[in-house]
XYZ file of C-alpha atoms in Angstrom:
534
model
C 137.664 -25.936 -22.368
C 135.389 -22.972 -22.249
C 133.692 -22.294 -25.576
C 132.999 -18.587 -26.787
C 129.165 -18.460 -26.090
C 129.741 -18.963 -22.488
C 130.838 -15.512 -21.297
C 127.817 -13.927 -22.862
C 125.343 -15.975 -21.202
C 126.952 -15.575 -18.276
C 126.991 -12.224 -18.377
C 123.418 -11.814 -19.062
C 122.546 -13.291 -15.816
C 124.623 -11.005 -13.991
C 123.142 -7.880 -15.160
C 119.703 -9.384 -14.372
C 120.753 -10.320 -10.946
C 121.931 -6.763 -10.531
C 119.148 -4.984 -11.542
C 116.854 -6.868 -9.040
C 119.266 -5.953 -6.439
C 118.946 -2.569 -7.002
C 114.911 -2.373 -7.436
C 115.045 -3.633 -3.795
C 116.696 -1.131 -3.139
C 114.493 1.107 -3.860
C 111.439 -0.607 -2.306
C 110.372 -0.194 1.493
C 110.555 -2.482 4.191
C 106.932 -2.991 4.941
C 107.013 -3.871 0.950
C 109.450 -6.380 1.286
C 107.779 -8.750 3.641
C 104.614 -10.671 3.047
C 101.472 -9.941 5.267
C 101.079 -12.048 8.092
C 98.090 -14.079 7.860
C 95.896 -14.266 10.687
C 95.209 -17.073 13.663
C 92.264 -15.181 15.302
C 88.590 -15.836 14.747
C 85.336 -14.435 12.811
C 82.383 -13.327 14.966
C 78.699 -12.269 13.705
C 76.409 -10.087 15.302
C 73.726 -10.602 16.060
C 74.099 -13.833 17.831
C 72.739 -16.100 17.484
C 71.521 -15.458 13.933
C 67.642 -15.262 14.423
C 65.356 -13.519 11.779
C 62.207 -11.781 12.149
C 58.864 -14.152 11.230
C 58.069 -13.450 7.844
C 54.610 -14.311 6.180
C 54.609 -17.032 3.762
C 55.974 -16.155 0.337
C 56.543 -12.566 1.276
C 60.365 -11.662 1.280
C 61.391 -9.785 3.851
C 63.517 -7.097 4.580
C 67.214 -7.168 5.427
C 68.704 -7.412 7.988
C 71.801 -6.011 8.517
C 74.477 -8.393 10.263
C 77.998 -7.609 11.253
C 81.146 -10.200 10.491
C 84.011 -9.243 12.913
C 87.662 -10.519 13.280
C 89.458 -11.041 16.538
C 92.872 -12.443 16.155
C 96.689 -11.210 15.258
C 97.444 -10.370 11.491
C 94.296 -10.212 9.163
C 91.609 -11.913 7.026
C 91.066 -11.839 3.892
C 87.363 -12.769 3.346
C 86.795 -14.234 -0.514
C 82.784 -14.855 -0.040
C 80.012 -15.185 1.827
C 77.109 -17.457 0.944
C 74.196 -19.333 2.492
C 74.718 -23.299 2.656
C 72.212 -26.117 4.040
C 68.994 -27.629 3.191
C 66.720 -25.195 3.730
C 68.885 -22.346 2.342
C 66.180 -21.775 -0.361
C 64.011 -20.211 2.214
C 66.949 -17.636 3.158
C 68.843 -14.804 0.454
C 71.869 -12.482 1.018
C 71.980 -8.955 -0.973
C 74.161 -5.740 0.180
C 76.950 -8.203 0.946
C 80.619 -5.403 1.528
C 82.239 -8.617 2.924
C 85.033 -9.116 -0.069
C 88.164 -7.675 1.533
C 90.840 -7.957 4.522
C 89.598 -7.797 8.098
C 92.484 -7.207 10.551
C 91.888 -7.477 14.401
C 88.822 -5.290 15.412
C 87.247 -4.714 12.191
C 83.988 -5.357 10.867
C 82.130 -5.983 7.854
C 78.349 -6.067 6.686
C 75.794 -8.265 5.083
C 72.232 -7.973 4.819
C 70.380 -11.621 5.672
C 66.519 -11.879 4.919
C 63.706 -14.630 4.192
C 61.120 -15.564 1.764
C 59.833 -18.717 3.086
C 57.623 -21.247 1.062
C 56.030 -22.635 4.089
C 55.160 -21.982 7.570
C 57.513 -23.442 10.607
C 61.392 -23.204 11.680
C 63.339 -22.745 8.677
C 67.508 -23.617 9.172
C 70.485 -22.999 7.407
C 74.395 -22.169 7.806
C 76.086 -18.612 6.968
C 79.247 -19.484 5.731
C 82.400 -17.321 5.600
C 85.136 -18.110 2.829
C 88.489 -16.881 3.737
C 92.205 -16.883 3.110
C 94.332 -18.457 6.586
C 94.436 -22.210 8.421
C 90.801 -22.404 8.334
C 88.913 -22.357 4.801
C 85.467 -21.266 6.268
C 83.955 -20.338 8.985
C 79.632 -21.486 9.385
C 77.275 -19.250 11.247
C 74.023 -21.256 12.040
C 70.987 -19.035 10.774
C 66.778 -19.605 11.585
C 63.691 -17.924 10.978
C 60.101 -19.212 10.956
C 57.888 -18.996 8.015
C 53.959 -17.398 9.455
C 50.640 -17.037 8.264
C 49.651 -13.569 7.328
C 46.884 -12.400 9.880
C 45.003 -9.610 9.555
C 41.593 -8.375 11.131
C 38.951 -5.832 11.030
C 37.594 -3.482 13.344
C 34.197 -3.692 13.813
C 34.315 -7.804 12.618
C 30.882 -7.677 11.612
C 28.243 -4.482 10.396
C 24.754 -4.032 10.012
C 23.744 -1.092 7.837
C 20.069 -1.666 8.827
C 17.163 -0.443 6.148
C 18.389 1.056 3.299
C 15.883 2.193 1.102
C 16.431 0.200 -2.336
C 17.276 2.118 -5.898
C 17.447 5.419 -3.735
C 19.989 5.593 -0.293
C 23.381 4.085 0.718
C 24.774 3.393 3.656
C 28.576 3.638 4.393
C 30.645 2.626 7.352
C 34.078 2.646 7.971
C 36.483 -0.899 8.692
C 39.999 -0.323 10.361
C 42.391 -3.247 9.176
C 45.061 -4.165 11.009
C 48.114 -6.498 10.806
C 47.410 -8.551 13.570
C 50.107 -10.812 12.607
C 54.019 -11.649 13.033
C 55.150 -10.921 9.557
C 54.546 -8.227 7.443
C 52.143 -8.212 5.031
C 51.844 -6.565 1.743
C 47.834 -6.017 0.766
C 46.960 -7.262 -2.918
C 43.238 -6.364 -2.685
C 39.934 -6.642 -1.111
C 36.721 -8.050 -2.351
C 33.186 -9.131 -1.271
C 31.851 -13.057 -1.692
C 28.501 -13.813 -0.994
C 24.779 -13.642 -2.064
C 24.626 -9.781 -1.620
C 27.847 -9.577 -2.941
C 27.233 -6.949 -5.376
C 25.492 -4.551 -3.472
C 28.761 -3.639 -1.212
C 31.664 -2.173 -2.887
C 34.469 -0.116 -1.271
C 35.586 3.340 -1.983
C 39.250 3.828 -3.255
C 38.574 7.624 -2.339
C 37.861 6.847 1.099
C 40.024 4.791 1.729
C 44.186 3.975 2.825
C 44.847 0.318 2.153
C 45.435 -0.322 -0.964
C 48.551 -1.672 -1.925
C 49.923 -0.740 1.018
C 52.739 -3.065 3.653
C 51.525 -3.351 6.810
C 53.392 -4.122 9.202
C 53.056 -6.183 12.575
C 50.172 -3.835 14.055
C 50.097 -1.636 11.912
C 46.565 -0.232 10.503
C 44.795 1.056 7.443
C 40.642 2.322 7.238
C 38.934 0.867 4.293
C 35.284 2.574 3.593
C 32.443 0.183 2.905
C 29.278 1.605 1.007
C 26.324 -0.505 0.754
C 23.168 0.082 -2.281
C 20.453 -2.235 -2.129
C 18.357 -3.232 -5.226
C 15.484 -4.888 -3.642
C 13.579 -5.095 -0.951
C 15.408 -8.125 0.581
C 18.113 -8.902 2.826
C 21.953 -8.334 2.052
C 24.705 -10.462 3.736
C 28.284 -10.848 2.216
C 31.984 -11.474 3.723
C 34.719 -8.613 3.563
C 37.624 -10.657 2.193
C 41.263 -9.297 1.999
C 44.091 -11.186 0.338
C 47.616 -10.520 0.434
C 50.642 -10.796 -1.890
C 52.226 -14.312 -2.585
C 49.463 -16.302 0.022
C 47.029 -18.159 -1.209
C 43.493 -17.884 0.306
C 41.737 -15.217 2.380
C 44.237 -13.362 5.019
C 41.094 -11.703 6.786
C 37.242 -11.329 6.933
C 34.584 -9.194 8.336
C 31.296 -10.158 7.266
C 28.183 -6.921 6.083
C 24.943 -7.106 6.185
C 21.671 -5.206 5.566
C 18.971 -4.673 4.426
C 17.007 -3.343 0.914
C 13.673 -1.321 2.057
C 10.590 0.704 0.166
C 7.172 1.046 0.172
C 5.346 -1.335 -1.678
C 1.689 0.036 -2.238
C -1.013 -2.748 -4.040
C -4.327 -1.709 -5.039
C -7.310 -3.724 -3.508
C -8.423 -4.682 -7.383
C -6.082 -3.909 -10.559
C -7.182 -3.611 -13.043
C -10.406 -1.837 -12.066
C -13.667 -2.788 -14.338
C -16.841 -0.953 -14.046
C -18.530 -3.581 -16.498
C -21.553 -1.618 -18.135
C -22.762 1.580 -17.906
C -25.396 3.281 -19.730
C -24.014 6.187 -21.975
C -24.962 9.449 -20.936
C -25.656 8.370 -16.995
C -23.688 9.388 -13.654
C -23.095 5.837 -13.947
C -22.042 4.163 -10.692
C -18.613 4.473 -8.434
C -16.182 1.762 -6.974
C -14.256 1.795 -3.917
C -10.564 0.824 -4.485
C -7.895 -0.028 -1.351
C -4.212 1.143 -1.481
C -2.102 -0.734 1.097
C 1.644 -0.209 2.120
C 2.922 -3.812 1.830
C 6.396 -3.072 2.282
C 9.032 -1.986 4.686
C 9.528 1.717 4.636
C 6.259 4.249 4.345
C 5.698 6.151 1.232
C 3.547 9.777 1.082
C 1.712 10.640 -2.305
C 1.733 14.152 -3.347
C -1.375 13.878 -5.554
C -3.614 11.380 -7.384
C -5.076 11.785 -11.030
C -7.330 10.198 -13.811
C -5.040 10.393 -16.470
C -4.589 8.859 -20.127
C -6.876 7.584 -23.036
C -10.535 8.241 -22.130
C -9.830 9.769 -18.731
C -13.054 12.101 -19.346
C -15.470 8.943 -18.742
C -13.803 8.685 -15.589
C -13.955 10.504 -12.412
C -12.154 10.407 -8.896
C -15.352 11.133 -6.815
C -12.979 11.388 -3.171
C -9.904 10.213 -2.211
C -7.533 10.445 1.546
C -4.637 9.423 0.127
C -2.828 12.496 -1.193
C -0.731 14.255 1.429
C -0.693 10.985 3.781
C 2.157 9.472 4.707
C 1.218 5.425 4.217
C 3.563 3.646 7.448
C 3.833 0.126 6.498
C 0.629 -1.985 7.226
C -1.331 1.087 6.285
C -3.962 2.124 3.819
C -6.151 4.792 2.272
C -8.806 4.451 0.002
C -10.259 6.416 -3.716
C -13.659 6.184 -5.179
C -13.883 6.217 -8.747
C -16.646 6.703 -10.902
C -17.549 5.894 -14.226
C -19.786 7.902 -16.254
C -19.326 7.124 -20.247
C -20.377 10.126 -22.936
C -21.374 7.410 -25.310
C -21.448 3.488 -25.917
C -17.891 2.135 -26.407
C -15.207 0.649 -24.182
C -13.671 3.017 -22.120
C -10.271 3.066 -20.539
C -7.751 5.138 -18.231
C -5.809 5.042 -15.628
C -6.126 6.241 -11.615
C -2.223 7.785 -10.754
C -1.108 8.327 -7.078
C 2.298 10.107 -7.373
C 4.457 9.766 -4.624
C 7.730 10.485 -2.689
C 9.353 7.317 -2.928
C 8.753 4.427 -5.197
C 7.074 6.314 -8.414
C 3.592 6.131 -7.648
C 0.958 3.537 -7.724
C -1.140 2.955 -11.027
C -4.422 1.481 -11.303
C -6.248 0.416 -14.489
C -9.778 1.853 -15.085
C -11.506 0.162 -17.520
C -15.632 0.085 -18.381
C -18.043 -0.255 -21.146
C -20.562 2.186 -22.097
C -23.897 0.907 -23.706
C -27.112 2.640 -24.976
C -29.861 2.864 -22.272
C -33.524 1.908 -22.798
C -36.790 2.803 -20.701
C -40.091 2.163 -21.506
C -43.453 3.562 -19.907
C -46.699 1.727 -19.547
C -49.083 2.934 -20.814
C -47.967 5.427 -23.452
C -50.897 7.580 -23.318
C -54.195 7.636 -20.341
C -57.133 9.093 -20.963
C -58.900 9.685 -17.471
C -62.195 10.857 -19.037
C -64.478 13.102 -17.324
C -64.184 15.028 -13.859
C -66.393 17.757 -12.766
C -64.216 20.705 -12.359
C -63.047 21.543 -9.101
C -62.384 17.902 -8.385
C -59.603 14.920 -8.467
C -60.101 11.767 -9.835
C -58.378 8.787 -8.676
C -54.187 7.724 -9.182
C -53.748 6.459 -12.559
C -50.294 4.334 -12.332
C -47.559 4.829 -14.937
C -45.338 1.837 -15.066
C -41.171 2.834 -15.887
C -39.345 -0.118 -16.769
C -35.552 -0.135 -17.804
C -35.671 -2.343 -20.898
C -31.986 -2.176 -21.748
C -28.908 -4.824 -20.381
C -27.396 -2.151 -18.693
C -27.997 -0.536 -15.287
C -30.495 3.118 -15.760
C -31.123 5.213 -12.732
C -34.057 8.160 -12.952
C -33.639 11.622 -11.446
C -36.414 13.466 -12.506
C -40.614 13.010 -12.691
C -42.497 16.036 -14.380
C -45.201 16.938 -16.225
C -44.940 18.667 -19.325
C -47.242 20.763 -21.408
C -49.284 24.066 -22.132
C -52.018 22.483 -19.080
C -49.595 20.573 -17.400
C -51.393 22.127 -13.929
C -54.805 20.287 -14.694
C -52.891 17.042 -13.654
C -51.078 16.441 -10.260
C -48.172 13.583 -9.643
C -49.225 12.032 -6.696
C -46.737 9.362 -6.279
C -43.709 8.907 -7.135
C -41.175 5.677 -6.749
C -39.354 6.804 -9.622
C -37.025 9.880 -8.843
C -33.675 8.739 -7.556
C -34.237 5.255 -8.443
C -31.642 3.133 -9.489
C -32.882 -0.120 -12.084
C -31.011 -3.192 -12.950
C -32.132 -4.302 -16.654
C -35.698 -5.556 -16.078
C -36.653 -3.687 -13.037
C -39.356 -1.373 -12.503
C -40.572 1.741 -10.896
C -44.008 3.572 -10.647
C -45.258 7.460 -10.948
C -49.062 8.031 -9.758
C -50.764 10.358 -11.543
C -54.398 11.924 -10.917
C -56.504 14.791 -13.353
C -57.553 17.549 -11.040
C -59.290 19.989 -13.733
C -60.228 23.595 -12.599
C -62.677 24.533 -15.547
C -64.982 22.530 -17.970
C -63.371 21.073 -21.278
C -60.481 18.688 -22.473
C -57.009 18.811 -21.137
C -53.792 17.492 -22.569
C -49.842 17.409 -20.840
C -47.344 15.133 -20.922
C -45.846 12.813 -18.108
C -42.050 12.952 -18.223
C -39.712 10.737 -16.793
C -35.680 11.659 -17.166
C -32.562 9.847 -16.189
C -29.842 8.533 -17.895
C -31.782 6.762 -20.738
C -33.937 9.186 -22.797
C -36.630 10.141 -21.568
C -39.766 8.522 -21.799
C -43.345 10.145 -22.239
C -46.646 9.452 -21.615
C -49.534 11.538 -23.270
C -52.608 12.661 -20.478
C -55.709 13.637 -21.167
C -58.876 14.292 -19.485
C -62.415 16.366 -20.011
C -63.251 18.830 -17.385
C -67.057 18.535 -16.406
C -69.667 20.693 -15.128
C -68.865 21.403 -11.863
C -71.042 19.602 -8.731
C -73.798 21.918 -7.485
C -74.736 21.442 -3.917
C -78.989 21.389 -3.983
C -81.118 24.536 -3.068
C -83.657 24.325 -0.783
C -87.204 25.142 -2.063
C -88.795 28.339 -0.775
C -90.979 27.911 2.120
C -90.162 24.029 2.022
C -87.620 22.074 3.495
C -84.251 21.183 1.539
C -84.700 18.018 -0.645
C -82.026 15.965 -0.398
C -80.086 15.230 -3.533
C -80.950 12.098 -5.743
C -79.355 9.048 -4.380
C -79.699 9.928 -0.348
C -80.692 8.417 2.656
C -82.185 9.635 5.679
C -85.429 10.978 7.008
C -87.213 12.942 4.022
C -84.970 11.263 1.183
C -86.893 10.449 -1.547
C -86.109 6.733 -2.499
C -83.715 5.682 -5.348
C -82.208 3.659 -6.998
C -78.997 2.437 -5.251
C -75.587 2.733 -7.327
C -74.712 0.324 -9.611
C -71.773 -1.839 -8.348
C -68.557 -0.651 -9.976
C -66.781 -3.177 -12.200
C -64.658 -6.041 -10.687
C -60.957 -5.189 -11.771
C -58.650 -8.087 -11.236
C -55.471 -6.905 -9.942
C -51.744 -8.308 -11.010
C -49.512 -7.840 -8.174
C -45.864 -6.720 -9.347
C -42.700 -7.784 -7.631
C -40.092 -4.781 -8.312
C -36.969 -4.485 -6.021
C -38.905 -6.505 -3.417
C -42.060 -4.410 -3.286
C -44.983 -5.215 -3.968
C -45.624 -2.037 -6.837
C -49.515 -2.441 -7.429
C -50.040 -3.189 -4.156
C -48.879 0.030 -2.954
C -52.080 1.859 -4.747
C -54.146 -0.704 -3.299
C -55.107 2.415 -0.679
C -55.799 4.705 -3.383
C -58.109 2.088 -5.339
C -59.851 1.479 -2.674
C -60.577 5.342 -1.830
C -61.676 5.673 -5.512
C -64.229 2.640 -4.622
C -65.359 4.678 -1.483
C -66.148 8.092 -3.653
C -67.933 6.041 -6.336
C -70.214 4.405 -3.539
């Protein structure tokens, strides 16, 4: 027995039925049937799937590879991933792989490397799809390399460089002499001249740049020297993501300059006598260095530069090669006792000149003259008497030279120098030197003048005096006699007389000065005064 519900729900199911009939209907046949899936099979391309060597750590570019499908019906591709141990070392990106593939179509997915280490690396492309097979598994290899790069020239010499003042520059070409590309992180110099090479950004094309497999880049190099020493160092570049140096060139060179040494620096005169020329030294400049040096002029310069002066010098406007020299004299004349100081200055081309300390003391000079005052007594007019010797002696500590012997006074012509060891003559402190004087009077009656004896102590004096006699009258003969002889000579018809007394026994003290024999060298003149008096 039916109950009431029943026709209802019955009903319901008929108008559902019916409306699905009719939305079929509607639809077209290709709509109606489900999409045959396909039997064929997935190709890549390349094959097989070999990547380009890629240096260690560096990831790669991709490389594009092509998934095909050759087969009835179509494929409907869900993923594509990298599988296998060594999968690490591999990455996908760009991957338009996600959709159906029927017979003759092709998709793309970009494959690259970044391996950790060098050798083969291995690892599966796999292919998840809708159909009778799951997956599909390409195999896939590449081979992790060292970066290699090298310069062009591998080694440089810049030669002599002079130091503080030149560079040298050179240019290095780098190449990618490698299998992988390289990506260049920067370069730098190690070494113990390391900081005298440097590179010039400016110059230069490398930085930061990818090179690839034989591919290039020029890199200046400057090198500035210090000192005057050798320079070596090693060009180092490094690369991004390897350790250690990818390449190396190694510099070199060397610093240069003059390096010009006086003979003796500082340069002390010791003692001088105030007021003197005082004396002159000889000083050496040498060119101990490398590279030659010229000097534009040379000076006395600074503090008491006016108790110095450069008597002659050939090394201005020279041009001192290395091994070379030239020389100054200096000479030191102080205005007054004191310690003196200056400083002889060679400026030159290169280096900044050469300076070389003066230095002296100036001391009060002392003479004395022995004896202070002669009297020579009488002398007939008209006549000379014998030398009288005058005895200079340079009493002070300090060297005294003498230029000048006069003789001084209103009657300074009734006496006559007639030696003289003292002009020009140079004394160490206790030396001596000698003036001869003689009294020549022309006319009866006492003369005075002064004996003067200059240099570079004051001068010293000694008083002269002497009495002009009656002159000597030759004797008359008598008128209608023959001429007597004059008292005292010998002959036929002399009247005898009394012979002459013996003149006085002087004893003689022989003085050593400067190695001569100083009263010895009027022993001539004593003994012509002996000969007139006999």
């Amino acid at each position: 027995m039916t109950t009431p519900a029943q026709p209802r729900q019955i009903g319901t199911t008929v108008l559902v039925l019916l409306a699905l009939a009719l939305t079929a209907l509607a639809l077209p046949a290709s709509a109606l049937a489900a999409p045959e899936e396909g039997n064929g099979t997935l190709t890549v391309s390349p094959q097989p799937l070999v990547l380009a060597p890629t240096t260690v750590n560096y990831q790669s570019q991709g490389q594009p590879v092509q998934i095909g499908y050759e087969g009835e019906g179509e494929v409907s591709i869900n993923k594509v991933t990298i599988e296998g141990e060594e999968s690490g070392e591999f990455f996908i990106n760009n991957v338009n792989c996600t959709t159906n593939l029927s017979a003759g179509q092709q998709c793309e997915v970009s494959l690259g490397m970044k391996p950790g280490s060098l050798g083969e690396k291995h690892a599966q492309l796999t292919v998840i799809f809708s159909g009778l097979r799951p997956q599909e598994q390409f195999e896939i290899s590449g081979r992790g390399v060292a970066p290699e790069l090298s310069f062009e020239p591998s080694s440089y010499d810049f030669g002599l460089v002079r130091a503080n003042r030149e560079q040298g520059y050179t240019f290095f070409q780098l190449t990618n002499s490698g299998e992988g590309a390289v990506q260049l992180n920067y370069i730098d110099f190690e070494g113990p001249g390391e900081n005298s090479f440097w590179t010039d950004n400016g110059q230069s094309n490398c930085w930061g740049n990818t090179l690839s497999p034989g591919q290039s880049c020029s890199l200046q190099v400057t090198f500035s020297p210090q000192q005057r020493i050798a320079y070596e160092a090693d060009l180092n570049v490094f690369v991004n993501g390897a350790p250690g140096v990818a390449g190396s060139a190694s510099v070199s060179g060397e610093g240069g300059g003059a390096q010009v040494e006086a003979s003796v620096n500082p340069l002390n005169f010791g003692t001088a006598t105030a007021g003197s020329q005082g004396t002159y030294r000889t000083v050496t400049l040498t060119n101990n260095g490398n590279m030659s040096e010229g000097f534009f002029i040379g000076v006395i310069a600074g503090g008491d530069a006016g108790s110095f002066e450069l008597v002659g010098e050939h090394c201005t406007m020279t041009e001192l090669q290395p091994g070379q020299s030239c020389s100054a004299q200096v000479r030191f004349h102080p205005n007054a006792p004191g310690s003196f100081a200056a400083h002889l200055a060679f400026f030159g081309d290169g280096e900044g000149g050469v300076i070389v300390q003066l230095e002296g003391e100036g001391i009060s000079g002392a003479g004395s003259i022995a004896p202070g005052s002669f009297d020579f007594g009488s002398q007939a007019a008209g006549t000379r008497s014998a030398p009288h010797v005058f005895t200079v002696t340079n009493t002070g500590t300090a060297q005294l030279g003498f230029d000048r012997v006069s003789l001084g006074g209103t009657e300074l012509d009734q006496f006559v120098v007639s030696g003289d060891d003292c002009s020009g003559a140079v004394l160490a402190a206790g030396e001596s030197c000698e003036v001869r004087v003689r009294f020549a009077p022309d006319s009866v009656g006492i003369k005075h003048a002064a004996l003067k004896v200059s240099g570079d102590a004051p001068t010293v004096i000694a008083a002269l005096e002497g009495t002009g006699g009656e002159p000597i009258q030759a004797a008359l003969p008598s008128p209608g006699g023959p001429m007597q002889p004059p008292v005292g000579a010998s002959g036929p018809g002399a009247s005898p007389a009394m012979p002459p007394a013996p003149a006085p026994h002087r004893h003689r003290h022989r003085r050593f000065v400067r190695g001569h024999d100083v009263n010895g060298a009027t022993a001539r003149h004593a003994r012509q005064a002996d000969k007139q008096r006999r």
